[in-house]
Every structure is written in C-alpha cells, then in structure tokens.
Coordinates of N, CA and C in Angstrom, one line a residue:
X1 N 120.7 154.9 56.7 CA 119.4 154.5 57.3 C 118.4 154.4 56.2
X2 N 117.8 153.3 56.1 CA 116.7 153.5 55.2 C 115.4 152.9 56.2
X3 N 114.0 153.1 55.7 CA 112.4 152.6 56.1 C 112.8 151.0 55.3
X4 N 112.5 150.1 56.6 CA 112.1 149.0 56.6 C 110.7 148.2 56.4
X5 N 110.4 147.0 57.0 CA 109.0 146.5 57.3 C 108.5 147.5 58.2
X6 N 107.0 147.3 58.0 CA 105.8 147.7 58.5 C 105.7 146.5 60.1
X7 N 105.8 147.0 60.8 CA 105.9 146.5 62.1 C 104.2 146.4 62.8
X8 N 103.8 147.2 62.7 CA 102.7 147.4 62.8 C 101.8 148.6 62.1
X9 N 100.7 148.0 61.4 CA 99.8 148.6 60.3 C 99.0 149.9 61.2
X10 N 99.1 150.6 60.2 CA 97.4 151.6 60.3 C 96.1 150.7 61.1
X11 N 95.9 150.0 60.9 CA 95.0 149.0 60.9 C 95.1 148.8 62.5
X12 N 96.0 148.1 63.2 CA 96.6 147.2 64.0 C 96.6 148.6 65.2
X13 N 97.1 149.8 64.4 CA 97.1 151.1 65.6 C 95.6 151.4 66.2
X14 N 94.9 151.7 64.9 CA 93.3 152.0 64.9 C 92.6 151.2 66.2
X15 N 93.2 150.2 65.6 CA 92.3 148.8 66.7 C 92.7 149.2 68.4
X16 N 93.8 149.0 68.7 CA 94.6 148.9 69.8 C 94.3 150.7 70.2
X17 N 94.3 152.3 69.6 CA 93.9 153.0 70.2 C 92.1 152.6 70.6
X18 N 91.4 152.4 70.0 CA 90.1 151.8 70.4 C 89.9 151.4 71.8
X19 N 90.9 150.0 71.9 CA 91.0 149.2 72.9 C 91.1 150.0 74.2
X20 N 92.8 150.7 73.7 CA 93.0 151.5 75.0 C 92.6 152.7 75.6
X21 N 91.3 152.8 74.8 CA 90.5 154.3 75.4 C 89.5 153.2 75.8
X22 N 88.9 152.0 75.9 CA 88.1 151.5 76.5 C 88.6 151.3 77.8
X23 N 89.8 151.1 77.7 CA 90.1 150.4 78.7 C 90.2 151.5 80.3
X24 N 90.8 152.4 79.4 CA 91.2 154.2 80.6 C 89.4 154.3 80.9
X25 N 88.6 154.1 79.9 CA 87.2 154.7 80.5 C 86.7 153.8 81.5
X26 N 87.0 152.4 81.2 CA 86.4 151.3 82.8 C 87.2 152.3 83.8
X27 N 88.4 152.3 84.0 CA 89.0 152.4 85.0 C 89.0 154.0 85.7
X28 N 88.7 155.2 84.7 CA 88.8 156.4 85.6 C 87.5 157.0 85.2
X29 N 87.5 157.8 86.1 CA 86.6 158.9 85.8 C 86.7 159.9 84.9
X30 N 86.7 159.7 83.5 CA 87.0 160.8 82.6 C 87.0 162.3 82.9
X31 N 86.3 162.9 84.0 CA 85.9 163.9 84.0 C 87.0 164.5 85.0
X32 N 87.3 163.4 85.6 CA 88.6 163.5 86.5 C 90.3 163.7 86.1
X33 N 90.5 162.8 84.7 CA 91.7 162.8 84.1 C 91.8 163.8 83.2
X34 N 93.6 163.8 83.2 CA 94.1 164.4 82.5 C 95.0 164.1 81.4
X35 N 95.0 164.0 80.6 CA 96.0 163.4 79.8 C 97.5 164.1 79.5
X36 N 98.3 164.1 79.4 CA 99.5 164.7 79.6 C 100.3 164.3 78.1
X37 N 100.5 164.5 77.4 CA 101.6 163.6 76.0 C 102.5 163.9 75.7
X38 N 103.3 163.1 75.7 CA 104.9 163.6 75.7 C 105.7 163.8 73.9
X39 N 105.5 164.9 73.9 CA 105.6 165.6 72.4 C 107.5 165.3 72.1
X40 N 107.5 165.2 70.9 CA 106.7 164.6 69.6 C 106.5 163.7 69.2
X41 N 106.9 162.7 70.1 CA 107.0 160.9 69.5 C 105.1 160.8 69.7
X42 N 104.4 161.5 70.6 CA 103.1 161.0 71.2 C 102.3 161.7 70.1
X43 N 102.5 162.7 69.5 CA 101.7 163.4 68.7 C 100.3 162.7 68.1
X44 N 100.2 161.5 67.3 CA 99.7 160.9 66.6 C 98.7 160.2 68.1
X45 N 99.2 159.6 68.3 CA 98.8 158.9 69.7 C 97.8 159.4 70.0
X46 N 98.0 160.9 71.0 CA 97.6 161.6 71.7 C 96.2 161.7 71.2
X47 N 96.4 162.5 69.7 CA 95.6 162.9 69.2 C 93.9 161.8 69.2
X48 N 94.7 160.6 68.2 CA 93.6 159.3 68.5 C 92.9 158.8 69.4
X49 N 93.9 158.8 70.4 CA 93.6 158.9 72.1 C 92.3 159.5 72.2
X50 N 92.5 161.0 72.8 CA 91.6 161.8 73.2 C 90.2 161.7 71.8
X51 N 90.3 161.8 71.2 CA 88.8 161.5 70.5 C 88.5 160.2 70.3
X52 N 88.9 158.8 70.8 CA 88.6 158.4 70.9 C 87.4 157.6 72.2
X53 N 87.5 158.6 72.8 CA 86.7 158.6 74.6 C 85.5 159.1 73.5
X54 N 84.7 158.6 74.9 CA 82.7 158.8 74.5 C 82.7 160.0 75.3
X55 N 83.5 160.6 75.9 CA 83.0 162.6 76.0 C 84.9 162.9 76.0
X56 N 84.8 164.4 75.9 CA 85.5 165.2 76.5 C 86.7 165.0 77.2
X57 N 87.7 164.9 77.6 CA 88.8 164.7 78.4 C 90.2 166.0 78.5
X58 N 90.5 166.4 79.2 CA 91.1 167.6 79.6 C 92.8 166.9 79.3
X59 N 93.4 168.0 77.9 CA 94.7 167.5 77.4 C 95.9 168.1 77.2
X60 N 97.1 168.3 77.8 CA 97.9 169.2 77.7 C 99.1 168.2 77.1
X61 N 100.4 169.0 77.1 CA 101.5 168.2 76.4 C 102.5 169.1 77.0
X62 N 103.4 168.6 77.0 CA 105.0 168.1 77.6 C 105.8 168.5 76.8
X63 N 106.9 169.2 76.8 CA 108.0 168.5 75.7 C 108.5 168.1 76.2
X64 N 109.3 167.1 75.4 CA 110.6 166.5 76.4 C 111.5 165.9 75.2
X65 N 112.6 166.1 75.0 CA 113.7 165.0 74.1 C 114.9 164.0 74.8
X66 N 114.9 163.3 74.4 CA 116.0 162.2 74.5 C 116.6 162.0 73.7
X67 N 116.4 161.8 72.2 CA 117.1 161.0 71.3 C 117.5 162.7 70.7
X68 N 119.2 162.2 69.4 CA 119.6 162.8 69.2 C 120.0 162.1 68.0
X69 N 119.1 162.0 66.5 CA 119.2 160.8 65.6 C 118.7 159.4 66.4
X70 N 119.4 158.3 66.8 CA 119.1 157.3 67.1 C 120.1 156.8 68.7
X71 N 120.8 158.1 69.0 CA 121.4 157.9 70.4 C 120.8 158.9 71.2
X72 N 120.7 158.0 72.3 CA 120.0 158.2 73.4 C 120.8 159.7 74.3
X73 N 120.3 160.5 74.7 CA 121.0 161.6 75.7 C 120.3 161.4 77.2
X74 N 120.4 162.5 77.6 CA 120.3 162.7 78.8 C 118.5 163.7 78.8
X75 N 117.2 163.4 79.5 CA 116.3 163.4 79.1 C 116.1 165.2 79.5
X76 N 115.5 165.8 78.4 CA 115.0 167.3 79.0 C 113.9 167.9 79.0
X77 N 113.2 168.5 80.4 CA 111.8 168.9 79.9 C 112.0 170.3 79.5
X78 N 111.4 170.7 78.5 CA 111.7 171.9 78.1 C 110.1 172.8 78.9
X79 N 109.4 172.3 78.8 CA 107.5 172.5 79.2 C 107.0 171.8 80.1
X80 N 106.1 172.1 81.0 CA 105.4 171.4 82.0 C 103.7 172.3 82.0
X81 N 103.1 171.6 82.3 CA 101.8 172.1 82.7 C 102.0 172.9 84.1
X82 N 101.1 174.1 84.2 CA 101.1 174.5 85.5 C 100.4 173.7 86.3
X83 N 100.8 174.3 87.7 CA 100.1 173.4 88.9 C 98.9 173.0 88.7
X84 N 98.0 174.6 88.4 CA 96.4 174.2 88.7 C 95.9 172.9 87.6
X85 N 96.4 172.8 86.6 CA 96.1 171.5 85.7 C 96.2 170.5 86.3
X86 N 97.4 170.0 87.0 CA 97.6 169.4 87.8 C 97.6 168.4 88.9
X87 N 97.3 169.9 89.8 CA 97.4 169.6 91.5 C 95.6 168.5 91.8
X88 N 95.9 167.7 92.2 CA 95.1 167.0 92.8 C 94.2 166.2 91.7
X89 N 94.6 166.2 90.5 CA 94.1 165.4 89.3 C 94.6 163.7 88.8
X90 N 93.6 162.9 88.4 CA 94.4 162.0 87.8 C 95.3 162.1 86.4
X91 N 96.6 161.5 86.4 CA 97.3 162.1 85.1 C 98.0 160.8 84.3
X92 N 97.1 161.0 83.8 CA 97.6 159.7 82.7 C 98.6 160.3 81.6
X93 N 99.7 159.8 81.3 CA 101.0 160.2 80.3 C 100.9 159.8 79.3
X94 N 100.6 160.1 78.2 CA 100.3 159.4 77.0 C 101.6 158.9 76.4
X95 N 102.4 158.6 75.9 CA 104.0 158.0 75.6 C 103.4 157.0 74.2
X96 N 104.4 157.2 73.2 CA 104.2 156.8 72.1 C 105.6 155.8 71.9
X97 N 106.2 155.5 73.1 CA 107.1 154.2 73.3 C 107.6 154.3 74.5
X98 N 107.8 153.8 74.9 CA 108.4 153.1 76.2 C 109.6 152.3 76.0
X99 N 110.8 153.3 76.0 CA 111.9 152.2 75.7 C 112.4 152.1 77.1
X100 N 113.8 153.2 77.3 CA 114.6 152.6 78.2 C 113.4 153.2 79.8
X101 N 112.6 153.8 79.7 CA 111.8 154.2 81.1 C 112.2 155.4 81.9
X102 N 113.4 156.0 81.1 CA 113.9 157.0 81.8 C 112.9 158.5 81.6
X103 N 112.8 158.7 80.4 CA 111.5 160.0 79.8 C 110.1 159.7 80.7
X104 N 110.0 158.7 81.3 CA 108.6 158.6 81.9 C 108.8 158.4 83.4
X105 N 110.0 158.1 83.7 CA 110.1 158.1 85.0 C 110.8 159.7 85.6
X106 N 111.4 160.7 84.4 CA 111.4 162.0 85.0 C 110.1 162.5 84.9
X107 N 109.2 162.7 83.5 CA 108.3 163.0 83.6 C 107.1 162.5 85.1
X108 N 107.4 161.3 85.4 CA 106.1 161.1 86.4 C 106.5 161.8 87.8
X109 N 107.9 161.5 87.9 CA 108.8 162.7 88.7 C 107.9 163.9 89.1
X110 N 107.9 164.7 87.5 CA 108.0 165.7 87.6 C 106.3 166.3 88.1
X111 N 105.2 165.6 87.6 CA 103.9 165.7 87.6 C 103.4 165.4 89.1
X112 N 104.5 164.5 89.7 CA 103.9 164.3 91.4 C 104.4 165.2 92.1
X113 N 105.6 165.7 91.5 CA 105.8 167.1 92.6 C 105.0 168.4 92.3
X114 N 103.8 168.5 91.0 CA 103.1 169.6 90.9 C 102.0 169.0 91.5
X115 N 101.9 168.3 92.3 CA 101.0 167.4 93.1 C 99.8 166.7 92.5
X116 N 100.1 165.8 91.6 CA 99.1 165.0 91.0 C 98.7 164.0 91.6
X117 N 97.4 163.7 92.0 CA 97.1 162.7 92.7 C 97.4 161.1 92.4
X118 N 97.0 160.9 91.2 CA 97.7 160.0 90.7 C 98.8 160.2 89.7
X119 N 99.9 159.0 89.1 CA 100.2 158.6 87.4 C 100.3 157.7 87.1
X120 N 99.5 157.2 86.1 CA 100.1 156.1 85.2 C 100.6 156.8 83.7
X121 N 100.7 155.8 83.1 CA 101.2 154.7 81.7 C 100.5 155.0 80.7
X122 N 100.3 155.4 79.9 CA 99.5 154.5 78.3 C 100.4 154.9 77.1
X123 N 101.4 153.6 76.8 CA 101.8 153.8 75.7 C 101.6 152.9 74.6
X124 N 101.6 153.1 73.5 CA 101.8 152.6 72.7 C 102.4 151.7 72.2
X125 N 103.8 151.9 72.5 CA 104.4 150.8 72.1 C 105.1 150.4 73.4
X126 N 106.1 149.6 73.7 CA 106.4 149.2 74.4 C 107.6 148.1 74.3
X127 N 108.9 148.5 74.7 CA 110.3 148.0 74.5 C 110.6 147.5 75.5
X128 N 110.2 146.3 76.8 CA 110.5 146.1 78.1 C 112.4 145.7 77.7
X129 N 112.7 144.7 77.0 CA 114.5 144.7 76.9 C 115.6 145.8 76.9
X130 N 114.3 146.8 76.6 CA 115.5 148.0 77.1 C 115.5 148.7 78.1
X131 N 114.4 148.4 78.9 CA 114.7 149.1 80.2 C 115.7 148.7 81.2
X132 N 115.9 150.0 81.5 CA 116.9 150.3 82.5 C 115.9 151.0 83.9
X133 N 114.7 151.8 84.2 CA 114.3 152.4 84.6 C 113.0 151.2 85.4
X134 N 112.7 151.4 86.7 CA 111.5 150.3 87.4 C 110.0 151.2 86.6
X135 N 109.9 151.4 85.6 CA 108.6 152.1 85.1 C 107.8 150.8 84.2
X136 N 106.8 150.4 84.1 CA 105.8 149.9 83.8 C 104.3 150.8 83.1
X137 N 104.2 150.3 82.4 CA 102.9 151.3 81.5 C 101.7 150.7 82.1
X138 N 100.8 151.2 82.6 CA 99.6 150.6 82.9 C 98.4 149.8 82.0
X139 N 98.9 151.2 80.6 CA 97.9 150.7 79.0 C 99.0 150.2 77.9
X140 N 99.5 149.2 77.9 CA 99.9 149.0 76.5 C 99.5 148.3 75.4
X141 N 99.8 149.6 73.9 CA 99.2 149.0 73.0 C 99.8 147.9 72.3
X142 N 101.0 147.7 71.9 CA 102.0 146.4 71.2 C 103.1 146.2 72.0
X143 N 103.7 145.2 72.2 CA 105.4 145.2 73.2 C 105.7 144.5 71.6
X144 N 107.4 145.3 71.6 CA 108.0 145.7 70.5 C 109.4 145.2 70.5
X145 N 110.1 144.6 69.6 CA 111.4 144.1 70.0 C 112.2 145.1 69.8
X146 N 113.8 144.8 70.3 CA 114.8 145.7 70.4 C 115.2 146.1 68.7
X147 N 114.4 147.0 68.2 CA 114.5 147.8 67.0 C 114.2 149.5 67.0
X148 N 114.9 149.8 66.2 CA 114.6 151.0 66.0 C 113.2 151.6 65.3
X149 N 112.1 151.8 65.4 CA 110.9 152.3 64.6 C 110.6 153.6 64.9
X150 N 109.8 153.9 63.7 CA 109.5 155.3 63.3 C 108.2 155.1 62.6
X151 N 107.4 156.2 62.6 CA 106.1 156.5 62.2 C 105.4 156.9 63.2
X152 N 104.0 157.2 62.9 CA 102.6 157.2 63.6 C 103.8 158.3 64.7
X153 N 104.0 159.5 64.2 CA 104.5 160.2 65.4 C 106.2 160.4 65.5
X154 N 106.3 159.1 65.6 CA 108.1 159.0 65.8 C 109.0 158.9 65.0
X155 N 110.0 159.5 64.9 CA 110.8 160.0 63.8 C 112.3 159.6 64.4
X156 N 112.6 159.5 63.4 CA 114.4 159.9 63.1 C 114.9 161.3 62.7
X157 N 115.5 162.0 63.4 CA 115.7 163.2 63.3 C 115.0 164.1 62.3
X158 N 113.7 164.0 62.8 CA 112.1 165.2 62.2 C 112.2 163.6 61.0
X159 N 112.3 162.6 60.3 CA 111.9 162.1 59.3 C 111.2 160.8 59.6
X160 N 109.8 160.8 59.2 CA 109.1 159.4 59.4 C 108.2 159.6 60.4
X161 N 107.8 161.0 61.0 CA 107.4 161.7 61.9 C 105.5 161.0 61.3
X162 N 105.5 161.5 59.9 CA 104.0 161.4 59.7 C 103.1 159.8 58.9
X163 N 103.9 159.1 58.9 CA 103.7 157.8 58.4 C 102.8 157.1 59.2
X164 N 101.7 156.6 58.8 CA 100.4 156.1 58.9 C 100.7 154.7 59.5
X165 N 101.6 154.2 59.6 CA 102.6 152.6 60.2 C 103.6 152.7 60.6
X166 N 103.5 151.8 61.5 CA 104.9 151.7 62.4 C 105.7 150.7 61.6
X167 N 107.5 151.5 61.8 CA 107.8 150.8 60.6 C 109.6 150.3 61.3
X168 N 110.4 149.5 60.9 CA 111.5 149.8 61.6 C 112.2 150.5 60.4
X169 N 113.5 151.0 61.4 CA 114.2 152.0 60.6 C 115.8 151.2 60.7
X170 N 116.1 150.8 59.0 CA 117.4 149.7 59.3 C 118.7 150.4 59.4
X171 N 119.4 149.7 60.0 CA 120.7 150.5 59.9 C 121.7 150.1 60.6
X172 N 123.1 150.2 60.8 CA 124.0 149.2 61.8 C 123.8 149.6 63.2
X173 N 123.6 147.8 63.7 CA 122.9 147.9 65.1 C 123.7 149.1 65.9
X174 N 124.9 149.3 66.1 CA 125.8 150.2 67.0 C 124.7 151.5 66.9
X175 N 124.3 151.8 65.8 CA 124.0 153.0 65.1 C 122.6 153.2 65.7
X176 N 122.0 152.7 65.8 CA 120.5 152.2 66.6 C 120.4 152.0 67.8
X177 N 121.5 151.8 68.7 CA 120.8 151.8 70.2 C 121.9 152.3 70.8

C-alpha cells in the first residue's frame, strides 16, 4: 500500500466544515443538539465541527470499528452515551465517511432506542456506490468515488490517521474493498 493523490486538500475540508456548521445552525436549535462522532475515522471532523458553530454545542463520541486494514467486518459498538445525554435530544452523528451505511445505520439504531428524538447525518465524505444500507446523510461535505482514502482522521490500520488531506491509499483493488 502506498499514499497516493490528494483527493481533497486542507483547503477544500476548511471550506466545506465552514459550510456544514452553517448549514446544522439554519436548521437546529444548537442549544438543543447533540453531536455524537463516530471515533476514530470522525476525530478530525468532529473536532472542526464543533468549534466551528457561533456558541457552544453539547459533544460526546462513540466508538465503533468496522475495518480491519482495508476489509470490511462486522460493525462493533464498543461505547455509547448514556441515556440522559440522549433521551429526548436532537442527535446529529458526525461520520467522517459514509461508505457501505452499515456503521451509521447501527449506530442511528442504537441512539433511537436511548430515546433520541431525532437523527441525522453529517459526514464528510461520502461513498453512495457502496452502499448496501437505505442510510442517507443529511450534511454532506464531498461524494467520493469507489477508493480507498485516508487522512483528516482516517487511517489504514492506525497509519494516515493525522494528515492534513484527504488522500487515496493505492493498492490492488481486491485488497481495498
């Protein structure tokens, strides 16, 4: 495996978290939401995210894994927020890609049964050819072709985790999806 093209710049992220904290403030009542981030691919996200709002916004995190190097498993939450964070709140999922829809459709699963009033979407990136799952993101920042990327967060096994661009990661296709 080696780092490929720059798929999307520093630059291109900056702009687009901008956007999509404008966009969550038309639409909710900040004071009301919650933000939820699905650790570790959201890390970076998350982060830009929440200070990028004009106040305060209430932020917890998830774990959850899927990937195992660049094959997909079976999705696991290891962490959840307790109820009271929860129960009767809006909860927006922060997701630092949206591929096959499965991680966001347990996770939204999992947040309606601690009785969240609402969930949406805001990810980042966005892979609609690989979904398998009826999940849709409410905020997306880029739709992304059927490649493997890493950076801004997302990694290949812990590597490429802290890179400033989104980048693809080459390697034989079998080996990648």
């Amino acid at each position: 495996m080696q780092l490929g093209q720059v798929l999307i710049s520093e630059n291109q992220i900056a702009d687009a978290v901008g956007k999509l904290a404008g966009r969550v403030s038309r639409d909710y009542d900040l004071s009301r939401i919650v933000l939820v981030g699905a650790m570790d691919g959201a890390v970076c996200f998350l982060s830009d995210l929440m200070r990028a709002f004009a106040q305060p916004v209430d932020v917890t995190t998830v774990r959850m894994r899927r990937y195992d190097g660049t094959h997909g498993g079976e999705v696991t939450v290891s962490w959840l927020p307790l109820r009271d964070r929860i129960e009767g709140r809006e909860v927006l999922i922060v997701e630092g890609i949206v591929d096959t829809g499965e991680t966001c459709a347990v996770l939204s699963e999992r947040l309606s049964e601690l009785g969240a009033a609402s969930v949406d979407i805001c990810a980042l990136l966005d892979k609609p050819s690989r979904r398998t799952h009826d999940i849709k993101a409410t905020y997306i920042g880029f739709e992304v072709p059927d490649v493997f990327v890493v950076g801004y967060g997302m990694d290949y096994n812990g590597a490429y985790r802290s890179l400033r661009d989104v980048c693809v990661l080459e390697g034989g296709e079998s080996e990648l999806n």
